[in-house]
GROMACS .gro file of C-alpha atoms in nm:
model
  314
    1VAL     CA    1  -0.505  -2.215  -1.923
    2ALA     CA    2  -0.215  -2.207  -1.679
    3ARG     CA    3   0.011  -2.372  -1.939
    4LEU     CA    4  -0.098  -2.127  -2.209
    5LEU     CA    5  -0.022  -1.834  -1.979
    6ALA     CA    6   0.313  -1.980  -1.876
    7VAL     CA    7   0.456  -2.049  -2.224
    8PRO     CA    8   0.513  -1.687  -2.340
    9ILE     CA    9   0.638  -1.589  -1.993
   10ILE     CA   10   0.900  -1.867  -1.994
   11ILE     CA   11   1.010  -1.784  -2.349
   12HIS     CA   12   1.047  -1.414  -2.270
   13THR     CA   13   1.236  -1.500  -1.950
   14PHE     CA   14   1.502  -1.691  -2.143
   15VAL     CA   15   1.531  -1.401  -2.387
   16LEU     CA   16   1.579  -1.156  -2.098
   17VAL     CA   17   1.842  -1.374  -1.931
   18LYS     CA   18   2.042  -1.381  -2.253
   19ALA     CA   19   1.998  -1.010  -2.329
   20THR     CA   20   2.010  -0.835  -1.991
   21GLY     CA   21   2.123  -1.085  -1.730
   22PRO     CA   22   1.956  -1.282  -1.449
   23LEU     CA   23   1.848  -0.984  -1.236
   24CYS     CA   24   1.610  -0.851  -1.500
   25SER     CA   25   1.472  -1.199  -1.554
   26VAL     CA   26   1.399  -1.226  -1.179
   27ALA     CA   27   1.217  -0.891  -1.187
   28TRP     CA   28   1.024  -1.014  -1.490
   29LEU     CA   29   0.916  -1.334  -1.315
   30VAL     CA   30   0.818  -1.155  -0.993
   31GLY     CA   31   0.620  -0.898  -1.190
   32TRP     CA   32   0.433  -1.167  -1.381
   33ALA     CA   33   0.368  -1.363  -1.063
   34LEU     CA   34   0.197  -1.053  -0.921
   35ILE     CA   35   0.008  -0.991  -1.245
   36LEU     CA   36  -0.124  -1.347  -1.261
   37GLU     CA   37  -0.205  -1.345  -0.890
   38TYR     CA   38  -0.419  -1.033  -0.909
   39THR     CA   39  -0.580  -1.110  -1.245
   40ILE     CA   40  -0.675  -1.467  -1.158
   41GLY     CA   41  -0.771  -1.365  -0.804
   42GLY     CA   42  -1.008  -1.100  -0.938
   43SER     CA   43  -1.162  -1.354  -1.173
   44ALA     CA   44  -1.216  -1.601  -0.889
   45VAL     CA   45  -1.384  -1.334  -0.677
   46ALA     CA   46  -1.610  -1.234  -0.967
   47ARG     CA   47  -1.724  -1.596  -1.004
   48GLY     CA   48  -1.837  -1.589  -0.641
   49ILE     CA   49  -2.057  -1.282  -0.683
   50SER     CA   50  -2.323  -1.431  -0.913
   51PRO     CA   51  -2.450  -1.700  -0.667
   52ASN     CA   52  -2.495  -1.432  -0.400
   53LEU     CA   53  -2.672  -1.199  -0.641
   54ALA     CA   54  -2.904  -1.487  -0.733
   55LEU     CA   55  -3.012  -1.509  -0.368
   56LEU     CA   56  -3.120  -1.146  -0.375
   57PHE     CA   57  -3.333  -1.221  -0.682
   58GLY     CA   58  -3.512  -1.507  -0.505
   59GLY     CA   59  -3.279  -1.805  -0.500
   60GLU     CA   60  -3.047  -2.016  -0.710
   61ASN     CA   61  -3.083  -1.975  -1.087
   62SER     CA   62  -3.295  -1.662  -1.036
   63LEU     CA   63  -3.075  -1.423  -1.230
   64PRO     CA   64  -3.198  -1.293  -1.568
   65THR     CA   65  -3.128  -1.540  -1.848
   66PHE     CA   66  -2.857  -1.331  -2.011
   67LEU     CA   67  -2.666  -1.315  -1.678
   68ALA     CA   68  -2.731  -1.668  -1.550
   69ARG     CA   69  -2.467  -1.938  -1.564
   70GLN     CA   70  -2.492  -2.163  -1.868
   71HIS     CA   71  -2.342  -2.505  -1.930
   72PHE     CA   72  -2.188  -2.597  -2.264
   73PRO     CA   73  -2.198  -2.981  -2.290
   74GLY     CA   74  -1.957  -2.994  -2.583
   75LEU     CA   75  -1.684  -2.806  -2.398
   76ASP     CA   76  -1.796  -2.923  -2.051
   77VAL     CA   77  -1.765  -2.563  -1.932
   78MET     CA   78  -1.994  -2.363  -1.704
   79VAL     CA   79  -1.975  -2.003  -1.826
   80ASP     CA   80  -2.067  -1.708  -1.604
   81PRO     CA   81  -2.176  -1.397  -1.799
   82CYS     CA   82  -2.258  -1.210  -1.477
   83ALA     CA   83  -1.900  -1.245  -1.350
   84ALA     CA   84  -1.756  -1.119  -1.678
   85VAL     CA   85  -1.993  -0.820  -1.688
   86LEU     CA   86  -1.911  -0.725  -1.328
   87VAL     CA   87  -1.537  -0.731  -1.401
   88LEU     CA   88  -1.588  -0.499  -1.698
   89ILE     CA   89  -1.807  -0.262  -1.493
   90VAL     CA   90  -1.546  -0.241  -1.214
   91THR     CA   91  -1.273  -0.189  -1.475
   92GLY     CA   92  -1.463   0.101  -1.626
   93PHE     CA   93  -1.516   0.254  -1.283
   94LEU     CA   94  -1.145   0.227  -1.198
   95CYS     CA   95  -1.067   0.425  -1.512
   96LEU     CA   96  -1.245   0.728  -1.360
   97GLY     CA   97  -0.965   0.801  -1.112
   98ILE     CA   98  -0.806   0.695  -0.783
   99LYS     CA   99  -1.020   0.931  -0.569
  100GLU     CA  100  -1.344   0.793  -0.709
  101SER     CA  101  -1.213   0.438  -0.666
  102ALA     CA  102  -1.113   0.505  -0.305
  103LEU     CA  103  -1.456   0.654  -0.227
  104ALA     CA  104  -1.640   0.354  -0.372
  105GLN     CA  105  -1.404   0.117  -0.195
  106GLY     CA  106  -1.472   0.291   0.136
  107ILE     CA  107  -1.850   0.265   0.094
  108VAL     CA  108  -1.858  -0.105   0.006
  109THR     CA  109  -1.604  -0.184   0.279
  110ALA     CA  110  -1.818  -0.008   0.542
  111VAL     CA  111  -2.122  -0.213   0.437
  112ASN     CA  112  -1.910  -0.528   0.443
  113VAL     CA  113  -1.778  -0.463   0.795
  114PHE     CA  114  -2.131  -0.395   0.920
  115ALA     CA  115  -2.247  -0.728   0.775
  116MET     CA  116  -1.956  -0.915   0.935
  117LEU     CA  117  -2.027  -0.761   1.275
  118PHE     CA  118  -2.390  -0.865   1.232
  119VAL     CA  119  -2.277  -1.223   1.158
  120ILE     CA  120  -2.056  -1.230   1.467
  121ILE     CA  121  -2.315  -1.082   1.706
  122ALA     CA  122  -2.631  -1.247   1.570
  123GLY     CA  123  -2.456  -1.577   1.502
  124GLY     CA  124  -2.303  -1.581   1.849
  125TYR     CA  125  -2.641  -1.511   2.007
  126LEU     CA  126  -2.803  -1.785   1.798
  127GLY     CA  127  -2.533  -2.033   1.890
  128PHE     CA  128  -2.561  -1.971   2.264
  129LYS     CA  129  -2.941  -1.976   2.246
  130THR     CA  130  -2.988  -2.297   2.045
  131GLY     CA  131  -2.666  -2.472   2.134
  132TRP     CA  132  -2.353  -2.500   1.923
  133THR     CA  133  -2.341  -2.777   1.665
  134GLY     CA  134  -2.144  -3.075   1.793
  135TYR     CA  135  -1.964  -3.316   1.563
  136GLU     CA  136  -1.654  -3.528   1.572
  137VAL     CA  137  -1.350  -3.459   1.362
  138PRO     CA  138  -1.050  -3.684   1.295
  139THR     CA  139  -0.766  -3.642   1.541
  140GLY     CA  140  -0.391  -3.679   1.521
  141TYR     CA  141  -0.134  -3.543   1.280
  142PHE     CA  142  -0.245  -3.506   0.917
  143PRO     CA  143  -0.592  -3.660   0.968
  144TYR     CA  144  -0.672  -3.590   0.603
  145GLY     CA  145  -0.325  -3.665   0.474
  146VAL     CA  146  -0.080  -3.435   0.302
  147ASP     CA  147  -0.331  -3.366   0.023
  148GLY     CA  148  -0.585  -3.236   0.275
  149MET     CA  149  -0.325  -3.014   0.440
  150LEU     CA  150  -0.216  -2.867   0.106
  151ALA     CA  151  -0.577  -2.810  -0.004
  152GLY     CA  152  -0.659  -2.634   0.322
  153SER     CA  153  -0.346  -2.421   0.321
  154ALA     CA  154  -0.412  -2.318  -0.040
  155THR     CA  155  -0.758  -2.193   0.059
  156VAL     CA  156  -0.622  -2.004   0.361
  157PHE     CA  157  -0.343  -1.856   0.149
  158PHE     CA  158  -0.601  -1.737  -0.102
  159SER     CA  159  -0.797  -1.564   0.178
  160TYR     CA  160  -0.504  -1.340   0.270
  161ILE     CA  161  -0.399  -1.236  -0.077
  162GLY     CA  162  -0.429  -0.865  -0.150
  163PHE     CA  163  -0.287  -0.684   0.151
  164ASP     CA  164   0.029  -0.606  -0.043
  165THR     CA  165  -0.178  -0.421  -0.305
  166VAL     CA  166  -0.154  -0.114  -0.082
  167ALA     CA  167   0.211  -0.083  -0.185
  168SER     CA  168   0.116  -0.052  -0.553
  169THR     CA  169  -0.044   0.288  -0.483
  170ALA     CA  170   0.275   0.435  -0.332
  171GLU     CA  171   0.300   0.699  -0.604
  172GLU     CA  172  -0.049   0.824  -0.522
  173VAL     CA  173  -0.008   0.848  -0.141
  174LYS     CA  174   0.088   1.179   0.025
  175ASN     CA  175   0.315   1.024   0.291
  176PRO     CA  176   0.395   0.668   0.175
  177LYS     CA  177   0.672   0.615   0.431
  178ARG     CA  178   0.419   0.645   0.715
  179ASP     CA  179   0.087   0.555   0.552
  180LEU     CA  180   0.177   0.235   0.365
  181PRO     CA  181   0.313   0.032   0.660
  182LEU     CA  182   0.030   0.161   0.879
  183GLY     CA  183  -0.232   0.072   0.619
  184ILE     CA  184  -0.097  -0.280   0.560
  185ALA     CA  185  -0.059  -0.357   0.933
  186LEU     CA  186  -0.402  -0.226   1.032
  187SER     CA  187  -0.589  -0.387   0.743
  188LEU     CA  188  -0.420  -0.722   0.801
  189SER     CA  189  -0.487  -0.714   1.177
  190ILE     CA  190  -0.853  -0.611   1.146
  191CYS     CA  191  -0.929  -0.861   0.870
  192CYS     CA  192  -0.752  -1.141   1.057
  193CYS     CA  193  -0.968  -1.083   1.366
  194LEU     CA  194  -1.289  -1.061   1.164
  195TYR     CA  195  -1.198  -1.374   0.962
  196MET     CA  196  -1.139  -1.579   1.276
  197LEU     CA  197  -1.451  -1.460   1.458
  198VAL     CA  198  -1.679  -1.521   1.158
  199SER     CA  199  -1.525  -1.865   1.099
  200ILE     CA  200  -1.574  -1.964   1.465
  201VAL     CA  201  -1.940  -1.860   1.458
  202ILE     CA  202  -2.028  -2.026   1.127
  203VAL     CA  203  -1.851  -2.353   1.203
  204GLY     CA  204  -2.035  -2.354   1.535
  205LEU     CA  205  -2.371  -2.319   1.360
  206VAL     CA  206  -2.319  -2.566   1.074
  207PRO     CA  207  -2.069  -2.854   1.040
  208TYR     CA  208  -1.795  -2.761   0.797
  209TYR     CA  209  -1.875  -3.059   0.573
  210ALA     CA  210  -2.243  -2.955   0.544
  211MET     CA  211  -2.181  -2.596   0.432
  212ASP     CA  212  -2.302  -2.465   0.099
  213PRO     CA  213  -1.977  -2.394  -0.091
  214ASP     CA  214  -2.127  -2.097  -0.279
  215THR     CA  215  -2.314  -1.922   0.006
  216PRO     CA  216  -2.188  -2.073   0.335
  217ILE     CA  217  -2.277  -1.785   0.570
  218SER     CA  218  -2.624  -1.710   0.433
  219SER     CA  219  -2.719  -2.078   0.425
  220ALA     CA  220  -2.592  -2.123   0.784
  221PHE     CA  221  -2.838  -1.863   0.913
  222ALA     CA  222  -3.119  -1.988   0.689
  223SER     CA  223  -3.076  -2.345   0.820
  224ASN     CA  224  -3.118  -2.210   1.175
  225GLY     CA  225  -3.451  -2.040   1.103
  226MET     CA  226  -3.319  -1.688   1.032
  227GLN     CA  227  -3.408  -1.662   0.665
  228TRP     CA  228  -3.444  -1.283   0.688
  229ALA     CA  229  -3.084  -1.254   0.803
  230ALA     CA  230  -2.969  -1.418   0.483
  231TYR     CA  231  -3.055  -1.102   0.288
  232ILE     CA  232  -2.840  -0.881   0.513
  233ILE     CA  233  -2.554  -1.128   0.489
  234THR     CA  234  -2.593  -1.162   0.113
  235VAL     CA  235  -2.572  -0.785   0.067
  236GLY     CA  236  -2.259  -0.787   0.283
  237ALA     CA  237  -2.114  -1.075   0.084
  238VAL     CA  238  -2.179  -0.903  -0.247
  239THR     CA  239  -2.019  -0.578  -0.130
  240ALA     CA  240  -1.725  -0.771   0.016
  241LEU     CA  241  -1.666  -0.952  -0.312
  242ILE     CA  242  -1.699  -0.630  -0.512
  243SER     CA  243  -1.450  -0.463  -0.277
  244THR     CA  244  -1.208  -0.753  -0.323
  245LEU     CA  245  -1.259  -0.743  -0.699
  246MET     CA  246  -1.171  -0.373  -0.704
  247GLY     CA  247  -0.869  -0.442  -0.484
  248SER     CA  248  -0.750  -0.713  -0.722
  249ILE     CA  249  -0.781  -0.507  -1.040
  250LEU     CA  250  -0.660  -0.173  -0.896
  251PRO     CA  251  -0.289  -0.263  -0.848
  252GLN     CA  252  -0.257  -0.448  -1.178
  253PRO     CA  253  -0.221  -0.147  -1.408
  254ARG     CA  254   0.038   0.009  -1.176
  255ILE     CA  255   0.248  -0.309  -1.193
  256LEU     CA  256   0.221  -0.321  -1.572
  257MET     CA  257   0.317   0.046  -1.592
  258ALA     CA  258   0.619  -0.004  -1.362
  259MET     CA  259   0.739  -0.301  -1.567
  260ALA     CA  260   0.696  -0.104  -1.889
  261ARG     CA  261   0.892   0.183  -1.735
  262ASP     CA  262   1.179  -0.059  -1.668
  263GLY     CA  263   1.168  -0.188  -2.024
  264LEU     CA  264   1.019  -0.527  -1.933
  265LEU     CA  265   0.693  -0.462  -2.120
  266PRO     CA  266   0.594  -0.258  -2.428
  267SER     CA  267   0.550   0.118  -2.394
  268PHE     CA  268   0.178   0.068  -2.464
  269PHE     CA  269   0.132   0.015  -2.089
  270LEU     CA  270   0.297   0.348  -2.000
  271ASP     CA  271   0.009   0.565  -2.122
  272VAL     CA  272  -0.151   0.766  -1.836
  273ASN     CA  273  -0.469   0.968  -1.887
  274LYS     CA  274  -0.396   1.337  -1.828
  275HIS     CA  275  -0.734   1.406  -1.669
  276THR     CA  276  -0.782   1.103  -1.442
  277GLN     CA  277  -0.411   1.019  -1.391
  278VAL     CA  278  -0.497   0.651  -1.446
  279PRO     CA  279  -0.301   0.411  -1.672
  280VAL     CA  280  -0.605   0.346  -1.890
  281ASN     CA  281  -0.445   0.103  -2.136
  282SER     CA  282  -0.315  -0.116  -1.856
  283THR     CA  283  -0.648  -0.100  -1.672
  284LEU     CA  284  -0.848  -0.201  -1.979
  285ALA     CA  285  -0.607  -0.484  -2.065
  286THR     CA  286  -0.631  -0.615  -1.709
  287GLY     CA  287  -1.011  -0.599  -1.707
  288ILE     CA  288  -1.050  -0.775  -2.042
  289VAL     CA  289  -0.823  -1.066  -1.947
  290ALA     CA  290  -0.984  -1.100  -1.602
  291SER     CA  291  -1.335  -1.097  -1.753
  292ILE     CA  292  -1.243  -1.373  -1.999
  293LEU     CA  293  -1.108  -1.591  -1.717
  294ALA     CA  294  -1.415  -1.519  -1.502
  295PHE     CA  295  -1.642  -1.612  -1.792
  296PHE     CA  296  -1.490  -1.956  -1.858
  297MET     CA  297  -1.326  -2.089  -1.539
  298ASP     CA  298  -1.484  -2.194  -1.209
  299VAL     CA  299  -1.376  -2.084  -0.861
  300SER     CA  300  -1.188  -2.402  -0.767
  301GLN     CA  301  -0.968  -2.386  -1.077
  302LEU     CA  302  -0.900  -2.016  -1.031
  303ALA     CA  303  -0.829  -2.049  -0.656
  304GLY     CA  304  -0.569  -2.318  -0.721
  305MET     CA  305  -0.398  -2.101  -0.980
  306VAL     CA  306  -0.401  -1.800  -0.747
  307SER     CA  307  -0.238  -1.998  -0.466
  308LEU     CA  308   0.029  -2.125  -0.705
  309THR     CA  309   0.117  -1.781  -0.839
  310GLY     CA  310   0.102  -1.629  -0.490
  311ILE     CA  311   0.346  -1.886  -0.352
  312SER     CA  312   0.575  -1.829  -0.651
  313CYS     CA  313   0.566  -1.454  -0.591
  314ASN     CA  314   0.645  -1.488  -0.220
   0.00000   0.00000   0.00000
């Protein structure tokens, strides 16, 4: 998939270099790095929602048949209809307008923060009450080799993608000179603190190598006898992933529109709805591509592609 996406971009880059010079080709590459980063990132997030939704329905493989993951032996692909449907629903909602999107984002973020604070407080209490899990880890430099370091850094890099999306809404902010730097700094600082505190608590409850890769936080509480807490955490996880999905798809149309305005993409992406003031064509194109990726590719493949495009962009 990565090769298929890269071929037309490379061809168009050479055409731009010949026609307009290297500066336009650099802008083209940076723009496409951002586009791929957000599109693939949104798809990866969508793939993570369905396992958490399944927990709310009673456990793994509890989703309705038409939404459950299915394996195609001939293609050796695990498709995820639920992820694709969620991407399309979020895309349709983003077409309603930036105010509606901001309101929904605020609601799901508030629920997410409440769930994370619950994890920190309840998990910390549980750890001090029952005793933190003790286990030995390899010591020294590069205990898992260079491959382990790169794999870990790719995952961490993926966790912090998205804070720059605030800048894509500059045209829709009343005082961008003040609000954008403040928004990026505050969101990055708050999320960094919450990330570290949640990670400390969960790794203290369950060894990192024994975690469930799909639902690590919920399973950590369930393994310590707090099955009821898993539902609170699962709701928080679902809202967090939906918030991240919205944050991944929201900036995409603005980037496509800006590139089209500079002549780097067709004028099709310039169309803005007069009522909602949303670039509908760009939003729909983004949602369709992201839903296709979410339907066919698993999280590990998508996360690796996100890290690659993110590093290229930076």
